[in-house]
Coordinates of C-alpha atoms and ligand atoms in Angstrom, one line a residue:
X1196 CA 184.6 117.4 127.7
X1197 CA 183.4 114.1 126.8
X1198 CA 186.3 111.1 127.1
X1199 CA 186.5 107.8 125.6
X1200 CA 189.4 105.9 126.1
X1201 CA 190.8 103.5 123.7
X1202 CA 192.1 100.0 124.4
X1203 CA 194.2 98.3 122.6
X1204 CA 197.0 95.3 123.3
X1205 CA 197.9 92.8 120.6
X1206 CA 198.9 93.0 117.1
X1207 CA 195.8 92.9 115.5
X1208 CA 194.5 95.4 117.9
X1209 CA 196.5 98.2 116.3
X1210 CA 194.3 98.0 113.0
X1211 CA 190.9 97.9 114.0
X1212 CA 191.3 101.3 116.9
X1213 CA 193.3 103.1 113.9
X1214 CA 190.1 104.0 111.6
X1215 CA 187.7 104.8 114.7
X1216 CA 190.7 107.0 116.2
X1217 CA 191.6 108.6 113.3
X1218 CA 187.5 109.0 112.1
X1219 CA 186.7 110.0 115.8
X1220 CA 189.6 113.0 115.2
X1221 CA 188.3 114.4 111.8
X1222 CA 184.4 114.6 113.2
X1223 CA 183.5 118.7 113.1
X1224 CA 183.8 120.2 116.4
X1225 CA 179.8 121.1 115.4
X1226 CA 179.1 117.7 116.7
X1227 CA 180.4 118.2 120.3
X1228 CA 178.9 120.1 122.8
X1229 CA 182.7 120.4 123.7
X1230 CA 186.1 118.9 121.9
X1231 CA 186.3 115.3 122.1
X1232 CA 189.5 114.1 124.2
X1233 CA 190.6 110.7 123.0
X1234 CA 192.9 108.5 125.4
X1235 CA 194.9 105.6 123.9
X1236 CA 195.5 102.9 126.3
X1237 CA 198.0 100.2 125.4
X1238 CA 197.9 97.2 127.7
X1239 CA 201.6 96.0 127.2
X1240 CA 200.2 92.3 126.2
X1241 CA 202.4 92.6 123.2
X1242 CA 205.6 94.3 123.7
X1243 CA 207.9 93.4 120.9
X1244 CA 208.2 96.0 118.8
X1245 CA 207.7 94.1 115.8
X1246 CA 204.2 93.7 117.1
X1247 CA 203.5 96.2 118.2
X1248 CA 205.6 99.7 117.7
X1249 CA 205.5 99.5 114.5
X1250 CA 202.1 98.8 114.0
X1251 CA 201.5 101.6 115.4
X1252 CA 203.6 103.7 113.8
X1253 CA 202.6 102.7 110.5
X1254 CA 198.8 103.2 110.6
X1255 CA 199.3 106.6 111.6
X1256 CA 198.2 105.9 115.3
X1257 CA 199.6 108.9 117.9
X1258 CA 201.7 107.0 120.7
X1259 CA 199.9 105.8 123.0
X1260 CA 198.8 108.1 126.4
X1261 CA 199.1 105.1 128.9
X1262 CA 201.1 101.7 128.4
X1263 CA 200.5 99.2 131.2
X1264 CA 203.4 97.0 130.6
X1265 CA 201.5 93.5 131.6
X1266 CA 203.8 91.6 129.4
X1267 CA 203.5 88.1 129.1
X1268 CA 201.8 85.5 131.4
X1269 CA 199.1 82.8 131.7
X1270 CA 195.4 84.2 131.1
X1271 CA 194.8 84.4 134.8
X1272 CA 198.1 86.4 135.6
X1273 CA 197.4 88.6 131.7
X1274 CA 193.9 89.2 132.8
X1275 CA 194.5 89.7 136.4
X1276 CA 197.4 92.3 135.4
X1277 CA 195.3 94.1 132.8
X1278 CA 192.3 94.9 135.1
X1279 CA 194.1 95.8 138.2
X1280 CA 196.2 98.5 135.7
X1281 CA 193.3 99.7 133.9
X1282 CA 191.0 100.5 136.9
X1283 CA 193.6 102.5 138.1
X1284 CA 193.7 104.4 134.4
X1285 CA 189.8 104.9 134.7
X1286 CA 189.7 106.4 138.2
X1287 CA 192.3 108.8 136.7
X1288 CA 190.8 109.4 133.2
X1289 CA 187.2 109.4 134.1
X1290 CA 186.1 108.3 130.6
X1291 CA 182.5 108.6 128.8
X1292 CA 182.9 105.7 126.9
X1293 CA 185.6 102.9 126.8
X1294 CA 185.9 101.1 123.0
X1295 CA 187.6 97.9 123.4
X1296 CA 188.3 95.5 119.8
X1297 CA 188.5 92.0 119.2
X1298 CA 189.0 89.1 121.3
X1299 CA 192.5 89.1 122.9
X1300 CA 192.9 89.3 127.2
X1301 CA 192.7 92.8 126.4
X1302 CA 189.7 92.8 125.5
X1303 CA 187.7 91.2 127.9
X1304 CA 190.2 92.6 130.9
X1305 CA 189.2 96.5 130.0
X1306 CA 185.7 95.5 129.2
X1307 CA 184.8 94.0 132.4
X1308 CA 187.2 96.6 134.3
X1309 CA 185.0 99.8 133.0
X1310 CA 181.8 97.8 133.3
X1311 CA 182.3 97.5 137.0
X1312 CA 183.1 100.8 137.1
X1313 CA 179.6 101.6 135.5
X1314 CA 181.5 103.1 132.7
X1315 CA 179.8 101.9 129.4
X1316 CA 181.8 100.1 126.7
X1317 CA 181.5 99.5 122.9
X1318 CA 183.2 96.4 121.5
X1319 CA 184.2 96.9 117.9
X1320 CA 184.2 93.4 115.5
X1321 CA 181.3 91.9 118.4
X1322 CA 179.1 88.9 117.5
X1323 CA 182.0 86.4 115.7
X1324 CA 181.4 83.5 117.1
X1325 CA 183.2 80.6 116.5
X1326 CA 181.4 78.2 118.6
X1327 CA 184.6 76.2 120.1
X1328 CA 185.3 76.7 123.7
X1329 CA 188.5 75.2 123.5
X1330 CA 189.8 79.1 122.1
X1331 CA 190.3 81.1 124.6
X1332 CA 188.8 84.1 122.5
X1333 CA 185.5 82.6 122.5
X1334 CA 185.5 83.1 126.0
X1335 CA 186.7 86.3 125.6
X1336 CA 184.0 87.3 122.4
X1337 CA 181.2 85.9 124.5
X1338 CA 182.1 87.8 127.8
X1339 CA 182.5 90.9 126.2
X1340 CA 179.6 91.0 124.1
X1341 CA 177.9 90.0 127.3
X1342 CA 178.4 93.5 128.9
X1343 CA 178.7 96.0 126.3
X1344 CA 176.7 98.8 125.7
X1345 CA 176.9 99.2 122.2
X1346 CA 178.6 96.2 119.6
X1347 CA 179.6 97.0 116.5
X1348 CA 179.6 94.1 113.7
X1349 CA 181.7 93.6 110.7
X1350 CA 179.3 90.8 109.3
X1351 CA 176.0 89.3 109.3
X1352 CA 176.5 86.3 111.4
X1353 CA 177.5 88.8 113.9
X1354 CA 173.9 90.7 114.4
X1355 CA 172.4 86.6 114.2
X1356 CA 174.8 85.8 116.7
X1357 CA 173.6 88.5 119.1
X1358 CA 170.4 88.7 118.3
X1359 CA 169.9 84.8 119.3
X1360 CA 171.7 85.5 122.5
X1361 CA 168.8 88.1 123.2
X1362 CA 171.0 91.1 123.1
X1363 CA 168.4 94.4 122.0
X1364 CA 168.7 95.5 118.8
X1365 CA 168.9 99.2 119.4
X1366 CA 172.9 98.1 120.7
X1367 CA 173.6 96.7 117.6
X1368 CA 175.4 98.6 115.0
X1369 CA 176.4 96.7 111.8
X1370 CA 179.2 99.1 110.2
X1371 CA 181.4 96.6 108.4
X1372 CA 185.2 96.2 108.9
X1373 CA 187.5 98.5 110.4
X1374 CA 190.4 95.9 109.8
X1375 CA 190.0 96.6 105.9
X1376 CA 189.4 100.9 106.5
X1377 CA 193.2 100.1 107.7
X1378 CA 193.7 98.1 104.8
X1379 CA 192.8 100.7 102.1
X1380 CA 194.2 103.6 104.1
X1381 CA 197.6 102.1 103.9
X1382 CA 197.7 100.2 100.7
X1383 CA 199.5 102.9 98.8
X1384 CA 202.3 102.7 101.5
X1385 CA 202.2 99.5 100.8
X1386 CA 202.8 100.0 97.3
X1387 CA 205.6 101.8 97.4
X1388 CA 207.7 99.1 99.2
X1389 CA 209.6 96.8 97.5
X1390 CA 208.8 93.8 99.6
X1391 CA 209.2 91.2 97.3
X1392 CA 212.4 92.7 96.1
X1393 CA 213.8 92.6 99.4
X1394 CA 212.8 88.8 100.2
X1395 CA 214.0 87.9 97.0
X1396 CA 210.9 86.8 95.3
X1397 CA 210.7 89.6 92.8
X1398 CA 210.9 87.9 89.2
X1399 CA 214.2 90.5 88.4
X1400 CA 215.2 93.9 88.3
X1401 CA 212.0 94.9 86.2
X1402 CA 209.9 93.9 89.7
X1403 CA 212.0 96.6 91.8
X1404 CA 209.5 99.1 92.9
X1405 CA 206.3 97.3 91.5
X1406 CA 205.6 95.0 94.4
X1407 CA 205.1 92.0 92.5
X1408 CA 202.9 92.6 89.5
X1409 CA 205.7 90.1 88.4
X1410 CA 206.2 88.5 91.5
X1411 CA 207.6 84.9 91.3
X1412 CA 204.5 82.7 92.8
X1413 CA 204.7 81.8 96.2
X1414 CA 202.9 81.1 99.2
X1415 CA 202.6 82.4 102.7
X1416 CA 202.1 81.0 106.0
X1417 CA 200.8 82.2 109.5
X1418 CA 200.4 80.1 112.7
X1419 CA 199.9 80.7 116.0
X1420 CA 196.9 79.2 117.2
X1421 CA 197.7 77.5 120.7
X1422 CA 195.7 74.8 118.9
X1423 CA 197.9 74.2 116.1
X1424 CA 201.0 75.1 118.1
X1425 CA 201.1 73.9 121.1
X1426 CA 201.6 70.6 121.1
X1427 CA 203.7 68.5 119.4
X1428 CA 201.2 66.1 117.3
X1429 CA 199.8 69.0 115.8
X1430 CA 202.5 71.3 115.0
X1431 CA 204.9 68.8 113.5
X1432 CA 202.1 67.1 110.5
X1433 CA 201.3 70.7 109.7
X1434 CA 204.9 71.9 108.9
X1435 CA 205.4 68.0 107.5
X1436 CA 202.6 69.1 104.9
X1437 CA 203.3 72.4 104.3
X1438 CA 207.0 71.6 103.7
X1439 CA 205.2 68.6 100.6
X1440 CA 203.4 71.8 99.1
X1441 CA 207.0 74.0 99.4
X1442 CA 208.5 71.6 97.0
X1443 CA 206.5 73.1 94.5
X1444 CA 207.1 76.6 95.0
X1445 CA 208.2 78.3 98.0
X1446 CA 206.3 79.2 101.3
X1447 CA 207.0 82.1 103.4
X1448 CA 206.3 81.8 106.6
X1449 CA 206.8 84.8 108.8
X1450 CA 207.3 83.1 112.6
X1451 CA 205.0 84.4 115.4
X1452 CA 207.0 84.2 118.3
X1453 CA 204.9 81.5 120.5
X1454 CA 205.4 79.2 117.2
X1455 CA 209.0 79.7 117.1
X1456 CA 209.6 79.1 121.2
X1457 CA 207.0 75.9 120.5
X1458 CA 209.0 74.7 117.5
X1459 CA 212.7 74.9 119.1
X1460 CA 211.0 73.0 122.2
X1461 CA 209.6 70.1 119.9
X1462 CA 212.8 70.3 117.8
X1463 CA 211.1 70.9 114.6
X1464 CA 213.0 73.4 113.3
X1465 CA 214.6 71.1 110.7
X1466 CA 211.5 71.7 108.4
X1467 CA 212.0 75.1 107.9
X1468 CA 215.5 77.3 106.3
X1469 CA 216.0 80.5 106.3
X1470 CA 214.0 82.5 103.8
X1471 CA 216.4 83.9 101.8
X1472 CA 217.7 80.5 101.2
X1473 CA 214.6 79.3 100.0
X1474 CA 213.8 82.3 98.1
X1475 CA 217.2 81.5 95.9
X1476 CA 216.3 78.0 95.0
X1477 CA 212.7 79.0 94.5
X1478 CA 211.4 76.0 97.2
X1479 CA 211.3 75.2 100.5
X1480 CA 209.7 76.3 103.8
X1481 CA 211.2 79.8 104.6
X1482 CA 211.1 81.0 107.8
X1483 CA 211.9 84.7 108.9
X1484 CA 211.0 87.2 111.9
X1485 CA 207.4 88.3 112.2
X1486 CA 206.9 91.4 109.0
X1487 CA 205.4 94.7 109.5
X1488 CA 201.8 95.7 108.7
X1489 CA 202.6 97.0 105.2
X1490 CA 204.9 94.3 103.9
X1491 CA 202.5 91.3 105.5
X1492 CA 199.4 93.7 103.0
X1493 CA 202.0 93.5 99.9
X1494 CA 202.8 89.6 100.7
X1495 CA 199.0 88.7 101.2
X1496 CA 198.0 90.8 98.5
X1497 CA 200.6 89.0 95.7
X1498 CA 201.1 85.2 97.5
X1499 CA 199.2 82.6 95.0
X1500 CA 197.9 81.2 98.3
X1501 CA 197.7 81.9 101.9
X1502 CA 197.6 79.2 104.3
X1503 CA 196.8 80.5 108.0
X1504 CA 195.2 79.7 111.0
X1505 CA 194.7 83.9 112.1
X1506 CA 191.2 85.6 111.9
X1507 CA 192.6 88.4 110.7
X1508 CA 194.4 87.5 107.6
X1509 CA 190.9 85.0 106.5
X1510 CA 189.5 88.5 105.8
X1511 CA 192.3 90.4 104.9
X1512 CA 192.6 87.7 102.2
X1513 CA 188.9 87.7 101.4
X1514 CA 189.1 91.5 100.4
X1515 CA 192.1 91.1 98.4
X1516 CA 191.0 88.1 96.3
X1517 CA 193.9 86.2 97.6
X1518 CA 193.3 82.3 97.7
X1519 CA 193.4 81.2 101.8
X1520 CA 193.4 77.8 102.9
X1521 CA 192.4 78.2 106.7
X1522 CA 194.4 75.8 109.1
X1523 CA 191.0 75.6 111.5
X1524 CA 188.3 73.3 111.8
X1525 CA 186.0 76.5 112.1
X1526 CA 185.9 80.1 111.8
X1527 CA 184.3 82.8 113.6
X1528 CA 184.2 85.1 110.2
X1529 CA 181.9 82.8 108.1
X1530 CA 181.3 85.2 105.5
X1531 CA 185.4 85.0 104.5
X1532 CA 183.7 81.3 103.5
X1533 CA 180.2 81.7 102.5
X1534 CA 181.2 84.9 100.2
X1535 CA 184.7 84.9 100.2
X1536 CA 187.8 82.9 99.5
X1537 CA 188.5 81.1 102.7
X1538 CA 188.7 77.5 102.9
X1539 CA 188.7 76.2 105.9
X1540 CA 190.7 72.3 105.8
X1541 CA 191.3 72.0 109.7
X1542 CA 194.3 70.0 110.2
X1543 CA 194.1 68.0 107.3
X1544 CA 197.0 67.4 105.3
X1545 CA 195.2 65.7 102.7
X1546 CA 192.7 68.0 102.2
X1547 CA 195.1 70.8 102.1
X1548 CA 197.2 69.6 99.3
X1549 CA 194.0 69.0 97.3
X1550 CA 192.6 72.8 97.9
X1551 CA 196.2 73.7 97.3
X1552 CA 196.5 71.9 93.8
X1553 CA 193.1 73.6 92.5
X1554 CA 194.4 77.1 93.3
X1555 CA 197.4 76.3 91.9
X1556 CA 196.0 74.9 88.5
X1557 CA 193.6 78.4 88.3
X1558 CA 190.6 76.2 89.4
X1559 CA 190.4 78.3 92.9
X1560 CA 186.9 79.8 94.2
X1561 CA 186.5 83.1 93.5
X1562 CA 185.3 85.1 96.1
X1563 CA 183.3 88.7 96.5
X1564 CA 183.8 91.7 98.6
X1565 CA 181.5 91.1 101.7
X1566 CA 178.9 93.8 102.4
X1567 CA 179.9 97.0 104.1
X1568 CA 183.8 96.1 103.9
X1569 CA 184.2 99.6 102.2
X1570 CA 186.5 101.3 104.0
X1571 CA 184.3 103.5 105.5
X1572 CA 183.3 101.3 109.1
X1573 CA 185.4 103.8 111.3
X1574 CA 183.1 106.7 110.3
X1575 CA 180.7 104.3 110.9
X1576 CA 181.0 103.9 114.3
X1577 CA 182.5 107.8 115.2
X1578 CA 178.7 108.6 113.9
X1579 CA 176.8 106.1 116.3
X1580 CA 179.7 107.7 119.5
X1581 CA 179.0 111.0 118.0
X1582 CA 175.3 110.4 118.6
X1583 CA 175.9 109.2 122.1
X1584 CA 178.1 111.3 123.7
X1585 CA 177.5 114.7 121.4
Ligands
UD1_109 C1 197.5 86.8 121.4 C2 196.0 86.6 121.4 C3 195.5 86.0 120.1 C4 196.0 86.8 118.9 C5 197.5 86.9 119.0 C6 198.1 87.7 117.9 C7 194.9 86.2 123.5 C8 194.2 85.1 124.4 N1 195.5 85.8 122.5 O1 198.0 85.5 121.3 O2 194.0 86.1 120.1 O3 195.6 86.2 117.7 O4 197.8 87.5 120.2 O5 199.5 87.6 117.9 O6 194.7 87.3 123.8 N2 205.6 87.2 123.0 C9 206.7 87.9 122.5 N3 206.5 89.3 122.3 C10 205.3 89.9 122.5 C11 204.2 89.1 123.0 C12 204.4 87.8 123.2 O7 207.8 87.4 122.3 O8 205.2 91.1 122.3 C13 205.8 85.8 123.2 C14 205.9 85.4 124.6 O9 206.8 84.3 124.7 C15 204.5 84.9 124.9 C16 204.1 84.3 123.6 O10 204.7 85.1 122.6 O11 204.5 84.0 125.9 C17 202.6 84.3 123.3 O12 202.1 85.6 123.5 P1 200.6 85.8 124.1 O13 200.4 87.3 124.3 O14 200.4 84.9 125.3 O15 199.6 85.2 123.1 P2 199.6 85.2 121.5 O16 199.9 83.8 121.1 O17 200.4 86.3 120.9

């Protein structure tokens, strides 16, 4: 029976195995010598269950078949965990195939685990480059397109990026986004929460139920990059210019939990309230536990602007139409800028209150709908597996 394993580890792992899983499940049994056995490994390196249970539970993902535990720990110690786990998992499983996603230590650890093993691997969103070494998933994109067998790419940058590096074409396989096949699968889930409602930034009663057609405008915040985070410098302008912008209308700013631990450490916690505070006086910087998958699609789907320094949410944003000012000198998902409505403003301030003020006065880019971001990039890639293992 052939066996592929799925790896998965971080929050925005959860969404990108979910459509291959769930496409790799509804193929005909005509397409298999014998029934396909899928395995979903979790690696533990996000634990929390409000990244990661209910992630999982809300894109329709089974439970997972093996959890590693690694936990927490530098990227030597992650790694190091990771690969010593999963080889143990392989000998066990005996996989056909291993599909790893993204860049997290995940990634990379499970990658280079089955490689060694001579177990071939297929890295789903490969080619994003960003060209800054100073992230440690560069490294991690770079190694792991390095040894896979077959890399699936969400954009065209991707199949440039690999192409340059010399990698043969016959492994490349551009199939578009799995991240937005999660995004449309779930969106009428979405729809019937009443997120806004329940943070308060519904415009009344009439909202309940509607998600915001009549939202109040707001904005929303994500941060987490160590680059942005992790030191003091950094961290403390870009909540000093965020909170400026909040005076206007009022930013929402779900807290990962490395930002939180970094800004109780560099006592910066003064420029953020709690949200429902904020969300009564209709300003400020409001600052509330990380949100599930469904209410971050309703928040980034109705927010006037999204400010952000995740990959993830640059195209999440780009599909929806929603206005994002990226908090990163760079981006490894150019087409969120070239066709889409990403702005990238790095760490400036400045520039960020400029951007902000056109969205906010209706002269915002517009973006389009990069190609292949149909929904349909799980069966995508279940048809290229399907071809290789059938
Ligand atoms: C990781 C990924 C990053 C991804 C991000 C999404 C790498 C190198 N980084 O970064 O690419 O964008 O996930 O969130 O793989 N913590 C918890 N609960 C958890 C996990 C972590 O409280 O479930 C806390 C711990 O204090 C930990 C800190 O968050 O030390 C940072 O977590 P870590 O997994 O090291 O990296 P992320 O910043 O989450």
């Amino acid at each position: 029976m052939p066996t592929i394993v799925h790896v998965m580890g971080a929050r925005p792992n959860f969404m990108k195995v979910a459509p291959v899983h769930r496409a790799l499940a509804a193929l005909p049994p005509a397409g298999w010598r014998t029934p396909l056995r899928q395995v979903l490994v979790h690696t533990g390196q996000h634990y929390s269950a409000n990244l990661s249970d209910v992630f999982i539970r809300q894109l329709g993902l089974p439970e997972p078949d093996v959890n590693l535990g690694v936990g927490s720990g530098t990227h030597a110690e992650q790694t190091g965990a990771i690969m010593v786990a999963f080889e143990k998992v392989l000998a066990d499983v005996r996989p056909d195939l291993v599909v790893v996603v993204g860049d997290v230590n995940s990634t990379i650890a499970c990658a280079l685990t089955a490689r060694k093993l001579g177990v071939p691997v297929a890295h789903v969103e490969a080619g994003l480059r960003s060209f800054d070494e100073s992230m440690p998933e560069e490294i991690n994109r770079v190694l792991t397109d390095a040894i896979s067998d077959l890399l699936f790419t969400t954009e065209e940058s991707g199949n440039e990026n690999l192409w340059r590096t010399g990698v043969e074409r016959h492994k490349i396989h551009f199939v578009g986004n799995t991240m937005i096949d999660s995004l449309l699968l779930q969106s009428e889930a979405a729809a019937q929460r009443d997120t806004l409602g329940a943070l308060g930034l519904a415009a009344g009663d009439a909202a309940r139920g509607q998600n915001g057609a009549t939202a109040r405008p707001f904005a929303l915040l994500t941060l987490h990059r160590p680059s942005n985070v992790d030191r003091r410098e950094t961290l403390a302008p870009i909540l000093e210019g965020v909170a400026r912008l909040s005076e206007r209308l009022p930013v929402v700013f779900p807290l990962h939990p490395r930002t939180a631990a970094r800004s109780r450490e560099f006592g910066l916690e003064g420029h953020f309230e709690p949200l429902a505070r904020v969300a009564r006086r209709g300003a400020g910087l409001g600052a509330c536990d990380p949100v599930d998958y469904l209410d971050m699609l309703n928040m980034m789907r109705h927010a006037a602007l999204v400010l952000t320094d995740s990959g993830g949410v640059q195209e999440e944003t780009t599909f929806l139409g929603t206005p994002c000012l990226t908090l990163r000198a760079n981006t490894e998902r150019p087409v969120t800028v070239s066709r889409g409505t990403n702005v990238l403003v790095g760490q400036d301030m400045g520039r960020m209150q400029r951007e902000a003020d056109k969205i906010l006065s209706g002269r915002g880019k517009k973006g389009e709908t990069p190609d292949l971001w149909d929904g349909k990039a799980g069966a995508r890639i279940a048809a290229v597996l399907a071809d290789r293992l059938g």
